């Protein structure tokens, strides 16, 4: 009975042993480099182990326990020691590392001890490795994929840029392939320090197709070099060997049609992949690790290490069904292989399943089954445009992403508005389709279509509006609505680029620059005024000239009285007992008047000071008369156009002349949204008179201006076209703003940048200017007007123009006063010295002499005569008899005394008496000649 029980127990134990062929705990080891600590790769490894242990689907009775070791990159010694420690720990498999050098050393240990080695790295060795399972696609298959893409793109000249030395070995099949016999290949090795130099060389050789094999960590430096050298346009095509193109920031390359192509292993659009990524993100949050994991994509290395754990688990599951896994009890010191390693590696090598990296299948430890998604950069993101499989080649699903759509049969719908001279209907009745239209924009569209390569069909917008947003409903109308609803592919016309439109649609580069200006009817010429001869000089100048006239005359008279050198003998050839001064008040004014009118006056200054006054006045009159004459000629020859408004400020400051804009246009939007006070005031005026001041078309606005008393605010290009064809219209003021016309496209349209490049090309060649001249100036409809613009009209001269001549005049008069004072002082000193030497003359000091002279100049009632022997005024000296000049003169000249005997005494007496009489008498100038004749008669009688 006991023997039976014991036998039954042994049989049950044997059944349990067969049923549970795997131990409850299977140890695995992982070796990562130091820079992979807490990375997405390590996180993916931990999450794979966690998921297998949690689900219990693959290994219901077994749990995986991992041991992770970190080693410095390129340190094979420490990597080998870490691997031996894990072998001694009893691991059944080793994962990693991803470094090629370290991976080779770890594999040598695993191969010697028959321990499975699961890798996810690029292996350039083509030899068969018995105990190695590598999930990374084989390099010779990847080279075949690159060759297929290059053949599809029909590349004939390509540059290959590689960074590390093994990069050349990796891509050697691209160079040696017999299928690339017609392909010109340029090989360049580069690093972050030489990226720009290599790219510059490639650009100088006009190589537009480039294969880039660089480290993912240095990719941003390479992309920066592309931007700096402006190699980011549609001419260049970049093929990247990395599988992580989606992780890079390509924002600066999306909108220039630069061609960037790459493969990826992980299809993030797959639902199962997305579910794994979400689980991994939650796992990351639970373990509180800081990792660059993103729930929308995963790096290729992390996905491959994740799949390698599942490959090992599936291999264990398969092994469990037929074999018992023995414990690993080996070490590097004994060099004794593990007995169960060969069976396990064979089962792992036979695994076939679909993981994050797609379908997985091995042959002799190499992955032979996988799928590569071909990615192409577009304006919104990297998109899948095809795929590649081993043996099947490349399958392009979106050919338009690579080739210019113009080479295909593409017809674009172009919406527009009839408006001269941009888009107009032809007068012929037998034309159909696009031939019905003509104009500047039609010619421009034809040139762009031939350059970019597309067909088009022109349609008119139903509501005949460009498009403006309704502030109440937020809805757009016109062309903008057509583009927003994708009812049209392009919009060509005089469509202004502004912020509101750019926020809902896209615009190309502007093909024409312009601004808002004012259209007004040419006013009638102003009638000539009766006193228009006063216009050459301003009113203030006339006032200043009058003041200068009186000031100069008074200064001349005062200095003539003050300076002794203006008192001269009446007869230059004979010395008399009295002196005369010709510059009386009337003569001074007459001299200044004659000089001002360019005539002689018969009176000439004698002293230096008075001559300085005359000279500076002559200079003043020379400038004034010359300026007046020149400006008078301009006033008589230039026709002056007088308008009631000169600019926008004048228009805003009045209410008699109404003004308005085109309804639902950019000009109306400009005034409505402007923050400038003048334009806000104009908008309030137009809004209060709505809708009378707004017009639906340019033609109605122009007609309203021709009717008079209306100003139309319109864009300068259309205004220029109108003014050149109607001489009754003119432009008022300058441009109120600056903007441009562009071709509009729907948001995100692939045609925008291509058309922009075409526009820039046409502008550089001058073809757009030629089209402008064709439709604006060379149509034979321009009017011939005598343009006497406001820039050429004559203006009155003001103080700013000739004010300096008044300053010169004042300085000259001041200098003359100083000279007169010097003359006065010098003459007074000379007279004082002369009288001191004379015994008969009364002696006076210098101060007395100067006082007497000054008293005579100031108090002698403007007499034109003074004694020749004594300079003092008779009225100023005590005991002297003063004889007035005009009041006390007898009506007849005094008779000379009766003739005496001709003796010397008598003669001396007569002379003395005559001298005394002349000294006491002040004879007027008009009696001098008569007295002189009488004196000659008396001398003849005496003889």
mmCIF file with all atom_site columns, C-alpha atoms in Angstrom, residues 646-775:
data_model
loop_
_atom_site.group_PDB
_atom_site.id
_atom_site.type_symbol
_atom_site.label_atom_id
_atom_site.label_alt_id
_atom_site.label_comp_id
_atom_site.label_asym_id
_atom_site.label_entity_id
_atom_site.label_seq_id
_atom_site.pdbx_PDB_ins_code
_atom_site.Cartn_x
_atom_site.Cartn_y
_atom_site.Cartn_z
_atom_site.occupancy
_atom_site.B_iso_or_equiv
_atom_site.pdbx_formal_charge
_atom_site.auth_seq_id
_atom_site.auth_comp_id
_atom_site.auth_asym_id
_atom_site.auth_atom_id
_atom_site.pdbx_PDB_model_num
ATOM 1   C CA . UNK A 1 646 ? -3.957  119.033 -50.150 1.00 0.00 ? 646 UNK A CA 1
ATOM 2   C CA . UNK A 1 647 ? -3.767  115.813 -48.087 1.00 0.00 ? 647 UNK A CA 1
ATOM 3   C CA . UNK A 1 648 ? -5.708  113.464 -45.856 1.00 0.00 ? 648 UNK A CA 1
ATOM 4   C CA . UNK A 1 649 ? -5.575  115.871 -42.907 1.00 0.00 ? 649 UNK A CA 1
ATOM 5   C CA . UNK A 1 650 ? -7.319  118.549 -44.977 1.00 0.00 ? 650 UNK A CA 1
ATOM 6   C CA . UNK A 1 651 ? -9.925  116.029 -46.038 1.00 0.00 ? 651 UNK A CA 1
ATOM 7   C CA . UNK A 1 652 ? -10.556 114.942 -42.458 1.00 0.00 ? 652 UNK A CA 1
ATOM 8   C CA . UNK A 1 653 ? -10.744 118.528 -41.217 1.00 0.00 ? 653 UNK A CA 1
ATOM 9   C CA . UNK A 1 654 ? -13.680 119.543 -43.428 1.00 0.00 ? 654 UNK A CA 1
ATOM 10  C CA . UNK A 1 655 ? -17.223 118.327 -44.004 1.00 0.00 ? 655 UNK A CA 1
ATOM 11  C CA . UNK A 1 656 ? -18.170 120.063 -47.271 1.00 0.00 ? 656 UNK A CA 1
ATOM 12  C CA . UNK A 1 657 ? -16.552 117.485 -49.548 1.00 0.00 ? 657 UNK A CA 1
ATOM 13  C CA . UNK A 1 658 ? -17.774 113.901 -48.910 1.00 0.00 ? 658 UNK A CA 1
ATOM 14  C CA . UNK A 1 659 ? -15.364 111.006 -49.412 1.00 0.00 ? 659 UNK A CA 1
ATOM 15  C CA . UNK A 1 660 ? -15.610 107.227 -49.410 1.00 0.00 ? 660 UNK A CA 1
ATOM 16  C CA . UNK A 1 661 ? -14.053 103.909 -50.426 1.00 0.00 ? 661 UNK A CA 1
ATOM 17  C CA . UNK A 1 662 ? -14.872 100.685 -52.211 1.00 0.00 ? 662 UNK A CA 1
ATOM 18  C CA . UNK A 1 663 ? -17.400 98.644  -50.279 1.00 0.00 ? 663 UNK A CA 1
ATOM 19  C CA . UNK A 1 664 ? -16.125 95.384  -48.717 1.00 0.00 ? 664 UNK A CA 1
ATOM 20  C CA . UNK A 1 665 ? -12.551 96.082  -49.748 1.00 0.00 ? 665 UNK A CA 1
ATOM 21  C CA . UNK A 1 666 ? -9.231  96.303  -47.996 1.00 0.00 ? 666 UNK A CA 1
ATOM 22  C CA . UNK A 1 667 ? -9.320  100.112 -48.107 1.00 0.00 ? 667 UNK A CA 1
ATOM 23  C CA . UNK A 1 668 ? -12.519 100.171 -46.095 1.00 0.00 ? 668 UNK A CA 1
ATOM 24  C CA . UNK A 1 669 ? -10.994 97.670  -43.671 1.00 0.00 ? 669 UNK A CA 1
ATOM 25  C CA . UNK A 1 670 ? -7.928  99.869  -43.310 1.00 0.00 ? 670 UNK A CA 1
ATOM 26  C CA . UNK A 1 671 ? -9.939  102.878 -42.153 1.00 0.00 ? 671 UNK A CA 1
ATOM 27  C CA . UNK A 1 672 ? -12.223 100.757 -40.005 1.00 0.00 ? 672 UNK A CA 1
ATOM 28  C CA . UNK A 1 673 ? -9.383  99.127  -38.084 1.00 0.00 ? 673 UNK A CA 1
ATOM 29  C CA . UNK A 1 674 ? -6.895  102.009 -38.079 1.00 0.00 ? 674 UNK A CA 1
ATOM 30  C CA . UNK A 1 675 ? -5.687  103.393 -34.735 1.00 0.00 ? 675 UNK A CA 1
ATOM 31  C CA . UNK A 1 676 ? -4.455  106.700 -36.199 1.00 0.00 ? 676 UNK A CA 1
ATOM 32  C CA . UNK A 1 677 ? -6.687  109.526 -35.050 1.00 0.00 ? 677 UNK A CA 1
ATOM 33  C CA . UNK A 1 678 ? -6.955  111.164 -38.493 1.00 0.00 ? 678 UNK A CA 1
ATOM 34  C CA . UNK A 1 679 ? -8.080  107.938 -40.141 1.00 0.00 ? 679 UNK A CA 1
ATOM 35  C CA . UNK A 1 680 ? -10.419 107.123 -37.255 1.00 0.00 ? 680 UNK A CA 1
ATOM 36  C CA . UNK A 1 681 ? -12.044 110.521 -37.757 1.00 0.00 ? 681 UNK A CA 1
ATOM 37  C CA . UNK A 1 682 ? -12.392 109.841 -41.481 1.00 0.00 ? 682 UNK A CA 1
ATOM 38  C CA . UNK A 1 683 ? -13.974 106.433 -40.770 1.00 0.00 ? 683 UNK A CA 1
ATOM 39  C CA . UNK A 1 684 ? -16.534 108.001 -38.423 1.00 0.00 ? 684 UNK A CA 1
ATOM 40  C CA . UNK A 1 685 ? -17.424 110.490 -41.144 1.00 0.00 ? 685 UNK A CA 1
ATOM 41  C CA . UNK A 1 686 ? -17.823 107.746 -43.777 1.00 0.00 ? 686 UNK A CA 1
ATOM 42  C CA . UNK A 1 687 ? -19.737 105.457 -41.429 1.00 0.00 ? 687 UNK A CA 1
ATOM 43  C CA . UNK A 1 688 ? -22.221 108.201 -40.564 1.00 0.00 ? 688 UNK A CA 1
ATOM 44  C CA . UNK A 1 689 ? -22.912 108.738 -44.267 1.00 0.00 ? 689 UNK A CA 1
ATOM 45  C CA . UNK A 1 690 ? -23.138 105.046 -45.124 1.00 0.00 ? 690 UNK A CA 1
ATOM 46  C CA . UNK A 1 691 ? -24.015 103.864 -47.736 1.00 0.00 ? 691 UNK A CA 1
ATOM 47  C CA . UNK A 1 692 ? -23.940 107.046 -49.821 1.00 0.00 ? 692 UNK A CA 1
ATOM 48  C CA . UNK A 1 693 ? -20.156 107.455 -49.722 1.00 0.00 ? 693 UNK A CA 1
ATOM 49  C CA . UNK A 1 694 ? -19.350 103.768 -50.430 1.00 0.00 ? 694 UNK A CA 1
ATOM 50  C CA . UNK A 1 695 ? -19.427 102.390 -53.957 1.00 0.00 ? 695 UNK A CA 1
ATOM 51  C CA . UNK A 1 696 ? -19.660 98.763  -55.115 1.00 0.00 ? 696 UNK A CA 1
ATOM 52  C CA . UNK A 1 697 ? -17.132 99.140  -57.971 1.00 0.00 ? 697 UNK A CA 1
ATOM 53  C CA . UNK A 1 698 ? -14.222 101.341 -58.914 1.00 0.00 ? 698 UNK A CA 1
ATOM 54  C CA . UNK A 1 699 ? -16.070 102.547 -61.993 1.00 0.00 ? 699 UNK A CA 1
ATOM 55  C CA . UNK A 1 700 ? -18.886 104.021 -59.915 1.00 0.00 ? 700 UNK A CA 1
ATOM 56  C CA . UNK A 1 701 ? -16.407 105.703 -57.584 1.00 0.00 ? 701 UNK A CA 1
ATOM 57  C CA . UNK A 1 702 ? -14.567 107.291 -60.503 1.00 0.00 ? 702 UNK A CA 1
ATOM 58  C CA . UNK A 1 703 ? -17.817 108.476 -62.041 1.00 0.00 ? 703 UNK A CA 1
ATOM 59  C CA . UNK A 1 704 ? -18.845 110.001 -58.738 1.00 0.00 ? 704 UNK A CA 1
ATOM 60  C CA . UNK A 1 705 ? -15.566 111.932 -58.600 1.00 0.00 ? 705 UNK A CA 1
ATOM 61  C CA . UNK A 1 706 ? -16.106 113.244 -62.144 1.00 0.00 ? 706 UNK A CA 1
ATOM 62  C CA . UNK A 1 707 ? -19.510 114.553 -61.114 1.00 0.00 ? 707 UNK A CA 1
ATOM 63  C CA . UNK A 1 708 ? -17.734 116.819 -58.650 1.00 0.00 ? 708 UNK A CA 1
ATOM 64  C CA . UNK A 1 709 ? -17.556 117.492 -54.911 1.00 0.00 ? 709 UNK A CA 1
ATOM 65  C CA . UNK A 1 710 ? -16.466 113.953 -53.995 1.00 0.00 ? 710 UNK A CA 1
ATOM 66  C CA . UNK A 1 711 ? -13.106 112.397 -53.090 1.00 0.00 ? 711 UNK A CA 1
ATOM 67  C CA . UNK A 1 712 ? -12.536 108.685 -53.650 1.00 0.00 ? 712 UNK A CA 1
ATOM 68  C CA . UNK A 1 713 ? -10.029 106.812 -51.479 1.00 0.00 ? 713 UNK A CA 1
ATOM 69  C CA . UNK A 1 714 ? -8.564  104.054 -53.614 1.00 0.00 ? 714 UNK A CA 1
ATOM 70  C CA . UNK A 1 715 ? -5.393  102.078 -54.161 1.00 0.00 ? 715 UNK A CA 1
ATOM 71  C CA . UNK A 1 716 ? -2.596  103.905 -55.894 1.00 0.00 ? 716 UNK A CA 1
ATOM 72  C CA . UNK A 1 717 ? -2.128  101.474 -58.792 1.00 0.00 ? 717 UNK A CA 1
ATOM 73  C CA . UNK A 1 718 ? -5.741  101.758 -59.866 1.00 0.00 ? 718 UNK A CA 1
ATOM 74  C CA . UNK A 1 719 ? -5.598  105.520 -59.273 1.00 0.00 ? 719 UNK A CA 1
ATOM 75  C CA . UNK A 1 720 ? -2.527  105.806 -61.488 1.00 0.00 ? 720 UNK A CA 1
ATOM 76  C CA . UNK A 1 721 ? -4.287  103.881 -64.230 1.00 0.00 ? 721 UNK A CA 1
ATOM 77  C CA . UNK A 1 722 ? -7.317  106.160 -63.997 1.00 0.00 ? 722 UNK A CA 1
ATOM 78  C CA . UNK A 1 723 ? -5.437  109.467 -63.834 1.00 0.00 ? 723 UNK A CA 1
ATOM 79  C CA . UNK A 1 724 ? -3.358  108.646 -66.899 1.00 0.00 ? 724 UNK A CA 1
ATOM 80  C CA . UNK A 1 725 ? -6.523  108.145 -68.926 1.00 0.00 ? 725 UNK A CA 1
ATOM 81  C CA . UNK A 1 726 ? -8.613  111.089 -67.735 1.00 0.00 ? 726 UNK A CA 1
ATOM 82  C CA . UNK A 1 727 ? -7.049  114.527 -67.532 1.00 0.00 ? 727 UNK A CA 1
ATOM 83  C CA . UNK A 1 728 ? -9.939  115.755 -65.409 1.00 0.00 ? 728 UNK A CA 1
ATOM 84  C CA . UNK A 1 729 ? -8.769  113.611 -62.486 1.00 0.00 ? 729 UNK A CA 1
ATOM 85  C CA . UNK A 1 730 ? -5.733  114.011 -60.258 1.00 0.00 ? 730 UNK A CA 1
ATOM 86  C CA . UNK A 1 731 ? -4.114  112.499 -57.209 1.00 0.00 ? 731 UNK A CA 1
ATOM 87  C CA . UNK A 1 732 ? -4.175  114.431 -53.949 1.00 0.00 ? 732 UNK A CA 1
ATOM 88  C CA . UNK A 1 733 ? -1.356  113.963 -51.475 1.00 0.00 ? 733 UNK A CA 1
ATOM 89  C CA . UNK A 1 734 ? 0.863   110.922 -51.071 1.00 0.00 ? 734 UNK A CA 1
ATOM 90  C CA . UNK A 1 735 ? 0.235   107.353 -49.961 1.00 0.00 ? 735 UNK A CA 1
ATOM 91  C CA . UNK A 1 736 ? -1.600  106.781 -46.698 1.00 0.00 ? 736 UNK A CA 1
ATOM 92  C CA . UNK A 1 737 ? -0.135  103.303 -46.145 1.00 0.00 ? 737 UNK A CA 1
ATOM 93  C CA . UNK A 1 738 ? 2.041   100.676 -47.772 1.00 0.00 ? 738 UNK A CA 1
ATOM 94  C CA . UNK A 1 739 ? 0.916   97.195  -48.818 1.00 0.00 ? 739 UNK A CA 1
ATOM 95  C CA . UNK A 1 740 ? 1.066   94.750  -51.682 1.00 0.00 ? 740 UNK A CA 1
ATOM 96  C CA . UNK A 1 741 ? -0.987  92.632  -54.051 1.00 0.00 ? 741 UNK A CA 1
ATOM 97  C CA . UNK A 1 742 ? -0.526  88.891  -53.839 1.00 0.00 ? 742 UNK A CA 1
ATOM 98  C CA . UNK A 1 743 ? -1.993  85.694  -55.249 1.00 0.00 ? 743 UNK A CA 1
ATOM 99  C CA . UNK A 1 744 ? -4.212  84.054  -52.628 1.00 0.00 ? 744 UNK A CA 1
ATOM 100 C CA . UNK A 1 745 ? -4.436  80.327  -51.944 1.00 0.00 ? 745 UNK A CA 1
ATOM 101 C CA . UNK A 1 746 ? -6.292  78.219  -49.369 1.00 0.00 ? 746 UNK A CA 1
ATOM 102 C CA . UNK A 1 747 ? -4.557  77.700  -46.047 1.00 0.00 ? 747 UNK A CA 1
ATOM 103 C CA . UNK A 1 748 ? -1.767  75.137  -46.358 1.00 0.00 ? 748 UNK A CA 1
ATOM 104 C CA . UNK A 1 749 ? -1.844  75.003  -50.147 1.00 0.00 ? 749 UNK A CA 1
ATOM 105 C CA . UNK A 1 750 ? 1.271   73.403  -51.706 1.00 0.00 ? 750 UNK A CA 1
ATOM 106 C CA . UNK A 1 751 ? 1.135   75.919  -54.559 1.00 0.00 ? 751 UNK A CA 1
ATOM 107 C CA . UNK A 1 752 ? 1.871   79.014  -52.501 1.00 0.00 ? 752 UNK A CA 1
ATOM 108 C CA . UNK A 1 753 ? 5.644   78.683  -52.213 1.00 0.00 ? 753 UNK A CA 1
ATOM 109 C CA . UNK A 1 754 ? 6.084   77.525  -55.812 1.00 0.00 ? 754 UNK A CA 1
ATOM 110 C CA . UNK A 1 755 ? 4.158   80.541  -57.086 1.00 0.00 ? 755 UNK A CA 1
ATOM 111 C CA . UNK A 1 756 ? 6.127   82.819  -54.731 1.00 0.00 ? 756 UNK A CA 1
ATOM 112 C CA . UNK A 1 757 ? 9.372   81.589  -56.242 1.00 0.00 ? 757 UNK A CA 1
ATOM 113 C CA . UNK A 1 758 ? 8.010   82.193  -59.711 1.00 0.00 ? 758 UNK A CA 1
ATOM 114 C CA . UNK A 1 759 ? 6.967   85.748  -58.769 1.00 0.00 ? 759 UNK A CA 1
ATOM 115 C CA . UNK A 1 760 ? 10.419  86.516  -57.393 1.00 0.00 ? 760 UNK A CA 1
ATOM 116 C CA . UNK A 1 761 ? 11.976  85.165  -60.572 1.00 0.00 ? 761 UNK A CA 1
ATOM 117 C CA . UNK A 1 762 ? 9.724   87.347  -62.741 1.00 0.00 ? 762 UNK A CA 1
ATOM 118 C CA . UNK A 1 763 ? 10.506  90.410  -60.643 1.00 0.00 ? 763 UNK A CA 1
ATOM 119 C CA . UNK A 1 764 ? 14.242  89.881  -60.901 1.00 0.00 ? 764 UNK A CA 1
ATOM 120 C CA . UNK A 1 765 ? 13.995  89.507  -64.654 1.00 0.00 ? 765 UNK A CA 1
ATOM 121 C CA . UNK A 1 766 ? 11.929  92.705  -64.920 1.00 0.00 ? 766 UNK A CA 1
ATOM 122 C CA . UNK A 1 767 ? 9.016   90.976  -66.634 1.00 0.00 ? 767 UNK A CA 1
ATOM 123 C CA . UNK A 1 768 ? 6.452   92.203  -64.110 1.00 0.00 ? 768 UNK A CA 1
ATOM 124 C CA . UNK A 1 769 ? 7.571   95.795  -64.745 1.00 0.00 ? 769 UNK A CA 1
ATOM 125 C CA . UNK A 1 770 ? 7.212   95.190  -68.472 1.00 0.00 ? 770 UNK A CA 1
ATOM 126 C CA . UNK A 1 771 ? 3.669   93.940  -67.934 1.00 0.00 ? 771 UNK A CA 1
ATOM 127 C CA . UNK A 1 772 ? 2.936   97.023  -65.831 1.00 0.00 ? 772 UNK A CA 1
ATOM 128 C CA . UNK A 1 773 ? 4.168   99.348  -68.571 1.00 0.00 ? 773 UNK A CA 1
ATOM 129 C CA . UNK A 1 774 ? 2.155   97.414  -71.123 1.00 0.00 ? 774 UNK A CA 1
ATOM 130 C CA . UNK A 1 775 ? -1.184  97.830  -69.353 1.00 0.00 ? 775 UNK A CA 1
#
